Short mmCIF file of C-alpha atoms in Angstrom, two decimals:
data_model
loop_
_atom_site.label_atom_id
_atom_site.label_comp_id
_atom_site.label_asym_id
_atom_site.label_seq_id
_atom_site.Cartn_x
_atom_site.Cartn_y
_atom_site.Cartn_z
CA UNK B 110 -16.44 14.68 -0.18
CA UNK B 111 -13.78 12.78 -1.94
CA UNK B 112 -10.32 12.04 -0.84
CA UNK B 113 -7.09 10.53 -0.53
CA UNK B 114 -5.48 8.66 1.92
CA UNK B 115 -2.72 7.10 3.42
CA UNK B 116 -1.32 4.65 6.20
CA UNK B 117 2.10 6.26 7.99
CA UNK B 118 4.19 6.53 10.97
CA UNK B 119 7.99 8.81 11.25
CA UNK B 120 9.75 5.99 9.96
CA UNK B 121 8.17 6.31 6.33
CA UNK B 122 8.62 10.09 7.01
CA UNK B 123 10.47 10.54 3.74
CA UNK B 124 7.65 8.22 1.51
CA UNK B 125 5.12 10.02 2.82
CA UNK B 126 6.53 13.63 2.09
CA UNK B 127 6.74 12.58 -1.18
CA UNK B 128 3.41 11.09 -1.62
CA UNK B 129 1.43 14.28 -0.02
CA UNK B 130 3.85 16.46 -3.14
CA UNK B 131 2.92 14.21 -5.95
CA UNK B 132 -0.88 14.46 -4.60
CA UNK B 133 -0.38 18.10 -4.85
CA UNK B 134 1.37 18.44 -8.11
CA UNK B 135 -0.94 16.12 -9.74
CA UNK B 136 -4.57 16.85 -8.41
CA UNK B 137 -3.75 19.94 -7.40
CA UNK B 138 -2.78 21.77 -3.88
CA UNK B 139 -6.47 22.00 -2.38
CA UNK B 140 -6.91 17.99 -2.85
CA UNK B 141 -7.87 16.68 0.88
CA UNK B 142 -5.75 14.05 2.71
CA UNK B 143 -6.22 12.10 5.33
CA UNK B 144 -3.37 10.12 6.97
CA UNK B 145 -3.87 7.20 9.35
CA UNK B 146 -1.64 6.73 11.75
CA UNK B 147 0.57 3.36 12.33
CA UNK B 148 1.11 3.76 15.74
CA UNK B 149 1.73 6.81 17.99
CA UNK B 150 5.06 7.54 16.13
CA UNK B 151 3.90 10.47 14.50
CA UNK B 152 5.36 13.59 15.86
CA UNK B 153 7.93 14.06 12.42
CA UNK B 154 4.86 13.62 10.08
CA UNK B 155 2.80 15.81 12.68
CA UNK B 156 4.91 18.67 12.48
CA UNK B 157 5.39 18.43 8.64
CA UNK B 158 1.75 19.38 7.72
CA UNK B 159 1.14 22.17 9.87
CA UNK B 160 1.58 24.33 6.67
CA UNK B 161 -0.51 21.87 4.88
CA UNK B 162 -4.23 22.71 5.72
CA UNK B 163 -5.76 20.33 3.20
CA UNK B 164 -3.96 17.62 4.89
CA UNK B 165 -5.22 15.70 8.56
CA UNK B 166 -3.68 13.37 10.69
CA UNK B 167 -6.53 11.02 11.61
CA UNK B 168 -7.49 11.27 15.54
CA UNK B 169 -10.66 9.25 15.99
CA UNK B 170 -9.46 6.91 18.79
CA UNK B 171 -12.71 4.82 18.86
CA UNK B 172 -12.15 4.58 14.96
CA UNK B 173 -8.92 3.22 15.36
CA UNK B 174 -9.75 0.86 18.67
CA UNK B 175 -12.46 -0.47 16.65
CA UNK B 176 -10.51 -1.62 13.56
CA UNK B 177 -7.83 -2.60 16.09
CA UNK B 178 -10.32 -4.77 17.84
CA UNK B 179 -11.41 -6.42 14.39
CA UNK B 180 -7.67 -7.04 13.18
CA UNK B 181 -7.45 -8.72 16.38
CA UNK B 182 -10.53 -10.88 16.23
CA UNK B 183 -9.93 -11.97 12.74
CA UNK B 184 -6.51 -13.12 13.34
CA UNK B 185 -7.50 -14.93 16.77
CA UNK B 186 -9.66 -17.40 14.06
CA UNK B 187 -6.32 -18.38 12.44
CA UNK B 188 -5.22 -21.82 13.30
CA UNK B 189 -1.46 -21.18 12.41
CA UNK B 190 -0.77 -17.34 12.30
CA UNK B 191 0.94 -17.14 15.88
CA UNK B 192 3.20 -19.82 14.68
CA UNK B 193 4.18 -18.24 11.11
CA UNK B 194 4.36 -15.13 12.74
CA UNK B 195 6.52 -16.05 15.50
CA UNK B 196 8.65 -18.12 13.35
CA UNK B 197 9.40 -15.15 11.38
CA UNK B 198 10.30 -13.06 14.71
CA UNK B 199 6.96 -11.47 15.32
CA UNK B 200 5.99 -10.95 19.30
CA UNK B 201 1.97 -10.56 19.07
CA UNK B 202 0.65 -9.96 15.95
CA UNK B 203 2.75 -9.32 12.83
CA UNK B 204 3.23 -5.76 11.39
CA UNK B 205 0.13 -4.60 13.76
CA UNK B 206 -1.55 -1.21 12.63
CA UNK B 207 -0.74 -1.97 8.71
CA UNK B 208 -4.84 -2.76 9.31
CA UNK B 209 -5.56 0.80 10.45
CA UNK B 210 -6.17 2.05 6.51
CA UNK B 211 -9.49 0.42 7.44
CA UNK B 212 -10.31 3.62 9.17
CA UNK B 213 -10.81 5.11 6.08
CA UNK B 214 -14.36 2.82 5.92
CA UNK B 215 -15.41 5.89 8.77
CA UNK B 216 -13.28 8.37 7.80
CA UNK B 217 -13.47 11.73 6.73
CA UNK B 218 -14.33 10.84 2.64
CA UNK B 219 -17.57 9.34 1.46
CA UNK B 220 -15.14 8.20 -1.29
CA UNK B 221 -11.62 7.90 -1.25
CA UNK B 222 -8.60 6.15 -2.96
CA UNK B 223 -6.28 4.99 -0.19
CA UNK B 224 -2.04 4.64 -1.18
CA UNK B 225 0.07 3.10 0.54
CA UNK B 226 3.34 5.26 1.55
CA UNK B 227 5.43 3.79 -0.80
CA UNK B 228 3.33 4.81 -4.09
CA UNK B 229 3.30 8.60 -5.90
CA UNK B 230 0.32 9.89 -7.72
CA UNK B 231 1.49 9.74 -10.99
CA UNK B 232 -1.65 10.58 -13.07
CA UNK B 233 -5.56 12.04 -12.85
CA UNK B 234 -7.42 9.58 -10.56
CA UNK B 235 -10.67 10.75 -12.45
CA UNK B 236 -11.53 7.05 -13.90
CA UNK B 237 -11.02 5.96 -10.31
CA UNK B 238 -13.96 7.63 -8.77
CA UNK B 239 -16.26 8.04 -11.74
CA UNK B 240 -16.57 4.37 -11.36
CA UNK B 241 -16.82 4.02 -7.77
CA UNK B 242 -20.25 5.61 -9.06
CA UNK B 243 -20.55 1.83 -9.86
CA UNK B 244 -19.24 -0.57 -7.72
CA UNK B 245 -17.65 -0.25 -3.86
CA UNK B 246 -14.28 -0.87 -4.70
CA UNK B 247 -11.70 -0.21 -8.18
CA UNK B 248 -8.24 -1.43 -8.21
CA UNK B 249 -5.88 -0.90 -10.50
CA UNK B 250 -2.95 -4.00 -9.72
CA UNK B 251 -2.45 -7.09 -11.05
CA UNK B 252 -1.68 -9.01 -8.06
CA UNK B 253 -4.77 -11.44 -9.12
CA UNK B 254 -1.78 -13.38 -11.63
CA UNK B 255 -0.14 -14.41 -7.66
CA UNK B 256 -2.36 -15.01 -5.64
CA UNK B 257 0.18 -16.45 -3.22
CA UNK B 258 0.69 -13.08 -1.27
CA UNK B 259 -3.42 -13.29 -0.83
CA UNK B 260 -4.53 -16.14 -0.19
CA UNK B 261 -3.15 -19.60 1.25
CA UNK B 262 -3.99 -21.34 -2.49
CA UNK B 263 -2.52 -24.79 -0.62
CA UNK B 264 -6.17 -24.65 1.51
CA UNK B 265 -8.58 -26.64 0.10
CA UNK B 266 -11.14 -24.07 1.28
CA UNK B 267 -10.07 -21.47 -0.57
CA UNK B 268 -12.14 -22.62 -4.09
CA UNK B 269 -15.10 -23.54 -1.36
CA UNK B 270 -15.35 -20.11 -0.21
CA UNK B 271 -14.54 -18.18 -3.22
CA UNK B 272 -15.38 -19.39 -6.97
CA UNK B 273 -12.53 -19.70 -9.18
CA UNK B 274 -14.21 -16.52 -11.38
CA UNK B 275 -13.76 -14.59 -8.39
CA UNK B 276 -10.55 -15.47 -7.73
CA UNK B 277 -9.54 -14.66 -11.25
CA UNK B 278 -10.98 -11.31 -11.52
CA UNK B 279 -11.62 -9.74 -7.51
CA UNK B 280 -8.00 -10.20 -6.15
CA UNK B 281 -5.93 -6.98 -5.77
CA UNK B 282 -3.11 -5.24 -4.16
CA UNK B 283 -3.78 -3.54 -0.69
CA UNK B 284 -1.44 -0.51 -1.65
CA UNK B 285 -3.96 1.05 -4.19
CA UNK B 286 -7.56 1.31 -4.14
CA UNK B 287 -10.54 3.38 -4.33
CA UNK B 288 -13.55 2.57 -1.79
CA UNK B 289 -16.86 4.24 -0.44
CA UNK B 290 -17.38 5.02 3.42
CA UNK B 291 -19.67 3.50 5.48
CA UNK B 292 -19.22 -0.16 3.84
CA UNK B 293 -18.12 -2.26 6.37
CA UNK B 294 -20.51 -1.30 9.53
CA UNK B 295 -20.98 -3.16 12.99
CA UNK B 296 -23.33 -5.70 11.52
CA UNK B 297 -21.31 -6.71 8.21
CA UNK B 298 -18.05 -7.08 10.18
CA UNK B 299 -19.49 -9.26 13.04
CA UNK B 300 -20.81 -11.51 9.90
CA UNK B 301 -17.27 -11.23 8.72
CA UNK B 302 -16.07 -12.45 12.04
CA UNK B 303 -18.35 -15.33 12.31
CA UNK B 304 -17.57 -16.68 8.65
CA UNK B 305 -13.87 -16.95 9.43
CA UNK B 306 -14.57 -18.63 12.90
CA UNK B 307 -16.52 -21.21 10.43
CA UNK B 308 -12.74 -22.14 9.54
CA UNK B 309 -12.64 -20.14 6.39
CA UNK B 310 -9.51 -18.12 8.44
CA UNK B 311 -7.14 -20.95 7.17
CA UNK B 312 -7.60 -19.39 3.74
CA UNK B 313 -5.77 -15.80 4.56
CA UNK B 314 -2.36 -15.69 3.92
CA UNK B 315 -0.60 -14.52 7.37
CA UNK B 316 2.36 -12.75 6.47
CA UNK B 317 0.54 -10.15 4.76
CA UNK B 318 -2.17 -9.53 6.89
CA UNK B 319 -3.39 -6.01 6.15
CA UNK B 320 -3.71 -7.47 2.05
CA UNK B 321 -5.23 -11.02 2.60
CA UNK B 322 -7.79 -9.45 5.10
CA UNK B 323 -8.84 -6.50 3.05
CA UNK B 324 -9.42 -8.84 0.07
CA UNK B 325 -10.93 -11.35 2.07
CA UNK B 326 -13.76 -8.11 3.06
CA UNK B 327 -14.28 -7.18 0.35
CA UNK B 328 -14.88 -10.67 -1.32
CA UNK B 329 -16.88 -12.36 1.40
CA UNK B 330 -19.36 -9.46 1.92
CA UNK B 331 -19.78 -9.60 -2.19
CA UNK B 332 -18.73 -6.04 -2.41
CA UNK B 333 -18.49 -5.25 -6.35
CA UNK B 334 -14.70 -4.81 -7.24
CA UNK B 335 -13.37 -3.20 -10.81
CA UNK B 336 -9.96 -3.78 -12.00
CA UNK B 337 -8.96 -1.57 -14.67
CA UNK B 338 -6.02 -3.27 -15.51
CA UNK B 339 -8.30 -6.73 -16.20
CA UNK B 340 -11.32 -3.93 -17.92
CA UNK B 341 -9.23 -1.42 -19.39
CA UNK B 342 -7.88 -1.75 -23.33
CA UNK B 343 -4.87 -2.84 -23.84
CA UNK B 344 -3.85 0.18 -25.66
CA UNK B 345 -4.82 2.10 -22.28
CA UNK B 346 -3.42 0.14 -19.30
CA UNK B 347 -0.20 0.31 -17.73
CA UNK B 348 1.44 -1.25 -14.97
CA UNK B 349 2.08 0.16 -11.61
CA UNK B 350 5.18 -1.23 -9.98
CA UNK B 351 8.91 -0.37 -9.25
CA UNK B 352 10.03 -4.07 -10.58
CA UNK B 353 8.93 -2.81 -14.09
CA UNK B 354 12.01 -2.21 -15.59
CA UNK B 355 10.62 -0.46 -19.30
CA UNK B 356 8.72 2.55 -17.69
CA UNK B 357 10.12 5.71 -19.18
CA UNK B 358 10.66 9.24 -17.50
CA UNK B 359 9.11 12.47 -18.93
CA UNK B 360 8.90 16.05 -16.97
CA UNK B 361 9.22 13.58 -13.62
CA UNK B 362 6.41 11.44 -14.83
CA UNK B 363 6.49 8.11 -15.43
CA UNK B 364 4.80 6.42 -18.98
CA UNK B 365 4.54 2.89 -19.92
CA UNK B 366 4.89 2.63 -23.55
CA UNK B 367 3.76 6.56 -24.19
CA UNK B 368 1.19 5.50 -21.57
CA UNK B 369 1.05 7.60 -18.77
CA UNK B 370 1.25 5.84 -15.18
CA UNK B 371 -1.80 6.55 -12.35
CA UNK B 372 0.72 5.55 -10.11
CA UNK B 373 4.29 4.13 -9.20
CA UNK B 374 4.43 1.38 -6.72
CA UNK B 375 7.70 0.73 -4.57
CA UNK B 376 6.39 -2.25 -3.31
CA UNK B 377 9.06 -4.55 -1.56
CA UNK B 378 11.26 -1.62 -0.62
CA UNK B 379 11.88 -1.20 2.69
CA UNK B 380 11.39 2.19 4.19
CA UNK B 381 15.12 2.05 5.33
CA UNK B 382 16.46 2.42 1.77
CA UNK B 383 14.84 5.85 1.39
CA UNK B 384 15.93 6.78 4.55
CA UNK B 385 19.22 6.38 3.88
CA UNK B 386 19.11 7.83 0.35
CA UNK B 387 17.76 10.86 1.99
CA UNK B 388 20.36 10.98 4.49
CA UNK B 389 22.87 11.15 2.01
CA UNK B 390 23.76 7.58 0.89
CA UNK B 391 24.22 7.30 -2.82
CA UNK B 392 21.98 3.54 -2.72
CA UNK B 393 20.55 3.44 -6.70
CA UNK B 394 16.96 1.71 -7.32
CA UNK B 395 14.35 2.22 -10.42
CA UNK B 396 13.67 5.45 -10.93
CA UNK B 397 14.87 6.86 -7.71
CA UNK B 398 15.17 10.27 -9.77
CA UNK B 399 11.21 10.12 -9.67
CA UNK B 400 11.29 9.78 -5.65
CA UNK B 401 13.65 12.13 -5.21
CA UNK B 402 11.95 14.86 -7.10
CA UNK B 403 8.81 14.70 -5.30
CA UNK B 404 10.42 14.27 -1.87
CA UNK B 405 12.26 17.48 -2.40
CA UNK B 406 9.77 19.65 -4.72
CA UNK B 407 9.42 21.98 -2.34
CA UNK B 408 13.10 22.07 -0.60
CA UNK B 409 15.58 21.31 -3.58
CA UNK B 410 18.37 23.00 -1.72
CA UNK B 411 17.92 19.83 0.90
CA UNK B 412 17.81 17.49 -1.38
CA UNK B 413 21.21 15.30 -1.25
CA UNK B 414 24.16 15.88 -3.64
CA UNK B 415 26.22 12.17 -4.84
CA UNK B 416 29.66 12.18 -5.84
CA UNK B 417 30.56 8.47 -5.42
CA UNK B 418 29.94 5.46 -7.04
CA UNK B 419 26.41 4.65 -6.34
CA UNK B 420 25.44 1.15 -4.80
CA UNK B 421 22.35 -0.76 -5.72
CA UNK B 422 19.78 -1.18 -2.94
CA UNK B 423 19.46 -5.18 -3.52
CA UNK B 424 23.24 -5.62 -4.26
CA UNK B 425 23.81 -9.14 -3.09
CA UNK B 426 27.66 -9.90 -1.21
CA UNK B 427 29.43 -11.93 -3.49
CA UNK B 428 31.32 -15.31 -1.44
CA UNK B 429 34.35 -13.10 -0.52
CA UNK B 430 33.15 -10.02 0.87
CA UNK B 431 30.86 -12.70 3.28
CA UNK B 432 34.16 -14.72 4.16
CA UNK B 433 35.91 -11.35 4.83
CA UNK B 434 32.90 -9.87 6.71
CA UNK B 435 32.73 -12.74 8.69
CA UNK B 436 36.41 -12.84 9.46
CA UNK B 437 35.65 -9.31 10.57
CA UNK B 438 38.59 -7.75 7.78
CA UNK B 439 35.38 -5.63 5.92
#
């Protein structure tokens, strides 16, 4: 059976609402979904599918110990991840359970295409599993032109472990991706394991751990990986993300130069912006009209009304609202 899945917890309540109605809209109201949880903080998300039979809230506890366990063991190789992440505030390990979209490798879907929260289904996903016919894994990103938020590229390893051809062509975004169950069992992940212990951990990149370890997978075990955006035409291909500024709106789809999007990517937004937006404050972002029709497609009464000015998520304090917010007179 093939699926779709997704990686939440309440506070991406919103995101995730709004995912699960794009999936709908798109592919149609009978496509399965599988949703891994975060953490336990699921009781919002719980309650919002029980009217939503094609959709599941993943329960396997040993599935979930066991990635838990791995995420742990790979990190424990790192020689300076406890440092980074305490550094950046992190107790423990940083953003823990990002790593349980692993499940999905023995989850309910021999194949699947796993989005993060923050993406909508913006097109048929069609190309995406004819081709998993193929090869384990297809991405559709083009994260492989940085791979900065990968890889550490200042490790001398890095070109050791991985040629520079794969490096070029294999790197991709953790937030989209189609996949096959069943590829990473006991055996290949202890392998895994033992490789990074070797000292090829110094190559992951810390501060994104569930991306740089997923890549790292699925380019040490020599997994096959398919980007269409390095494979497609370039008549054909469109880009993916929110920082896109040129994407056009059409019947609340999104096209890329009469090119219709697979899917929209909100990726660097945090979850706290929607929030807000959905409890009434009028914050403005790329095409927020996009997010706010799938969130609400199926409660438009709810959906909030603006009447001021709106304020851009990223909008930076100038000198003097920072002196006067300091001085405490704002």
């Amino acid at each position: 059976m093939d699926g779709i899945c997704t990686l939440a917890n309440d506070r991406v309540y919103d995101q995730v609402i709004a995912l699960l109605n794009s999936i709908e809209i798109i592919l149609g109201k009978e496509t399965p979904v599988c949703i891994y949880p975060y953490d336990d903080n699921t009781e919002k998300i719980a309650a919002a599918i029980v009217n939503r039979p094609q959709v599941q809230l993943y329960n396997d506890k040993v599935s979930m110990e066991r990635w838990d366990n791995f995420a742990k063991m790979a990190w424990d190789t790192h020689p300076t991840a406890r440092e980074q992440w305490q550094k950046a505030g992190s107790q423990g390990y940083h953003r823990f359970g990002t790593h349980r979209r692993y499940c999905a490798f023995d989850g309910p879907f021999d194949r699947f295409i796993y989005m993060d929260a923050d993406t909508l289904l913006m097109g048929p996903v069609d190309k995406i599993f004819d081709k998993l016919n193929d090869y384990d894994c297809i991405v559709y990103d083009f994260q492989h032109k940085d791979i900065t938020h990968v890889y550490n590229e200042s490790s001398e390893q890095l070109t050791q472990v991985f040629s520079e051809e794969k490096i070029k062509t294999e790197i991709f975004c953790s937030g989209f991706y189609g996949s096959k169950k069943d590829l990473f069992d006991e055996k290949q992940r202890q392998k895994l394991i033992e490789s990074l212990k070797t000292g090829e951990a110094e190559i992951l990149y810390p501060m994104a751990p569930d991306q740089t370890l997923i890549n790292y997978m699925m380019m040490r075990s020599g997994s096959s990986i398919y980007n269409l955006a390095l494979n497609l035409p370039q008549d054909k291909k469109t880009g993916c993300c929110v920082t896109s500024p040129h994407f056009e709106s059409r019947d609340n789809l999104l096209y890329d130069r009469d090119k219709r999007l697979t899917y929209i990517h909100y990726i660097g937004m945090s979850s706290q912006i929607f929030k807000e937006l959905c409890e009434g404050k009028n914050i403005t972002f790329p095409y927020r009209d996009i997010f706010l029709y799938y969130r609400y497609y199926h409660e438009p009464e709810n959906q909030p009304q603006f009447t001021t000015k709106p304020k851009p998520y990223n909008q930076q304090p100038n000198l003097n609202q920072r002196v006067l917010k300091k001085l405490g007179l704002k």
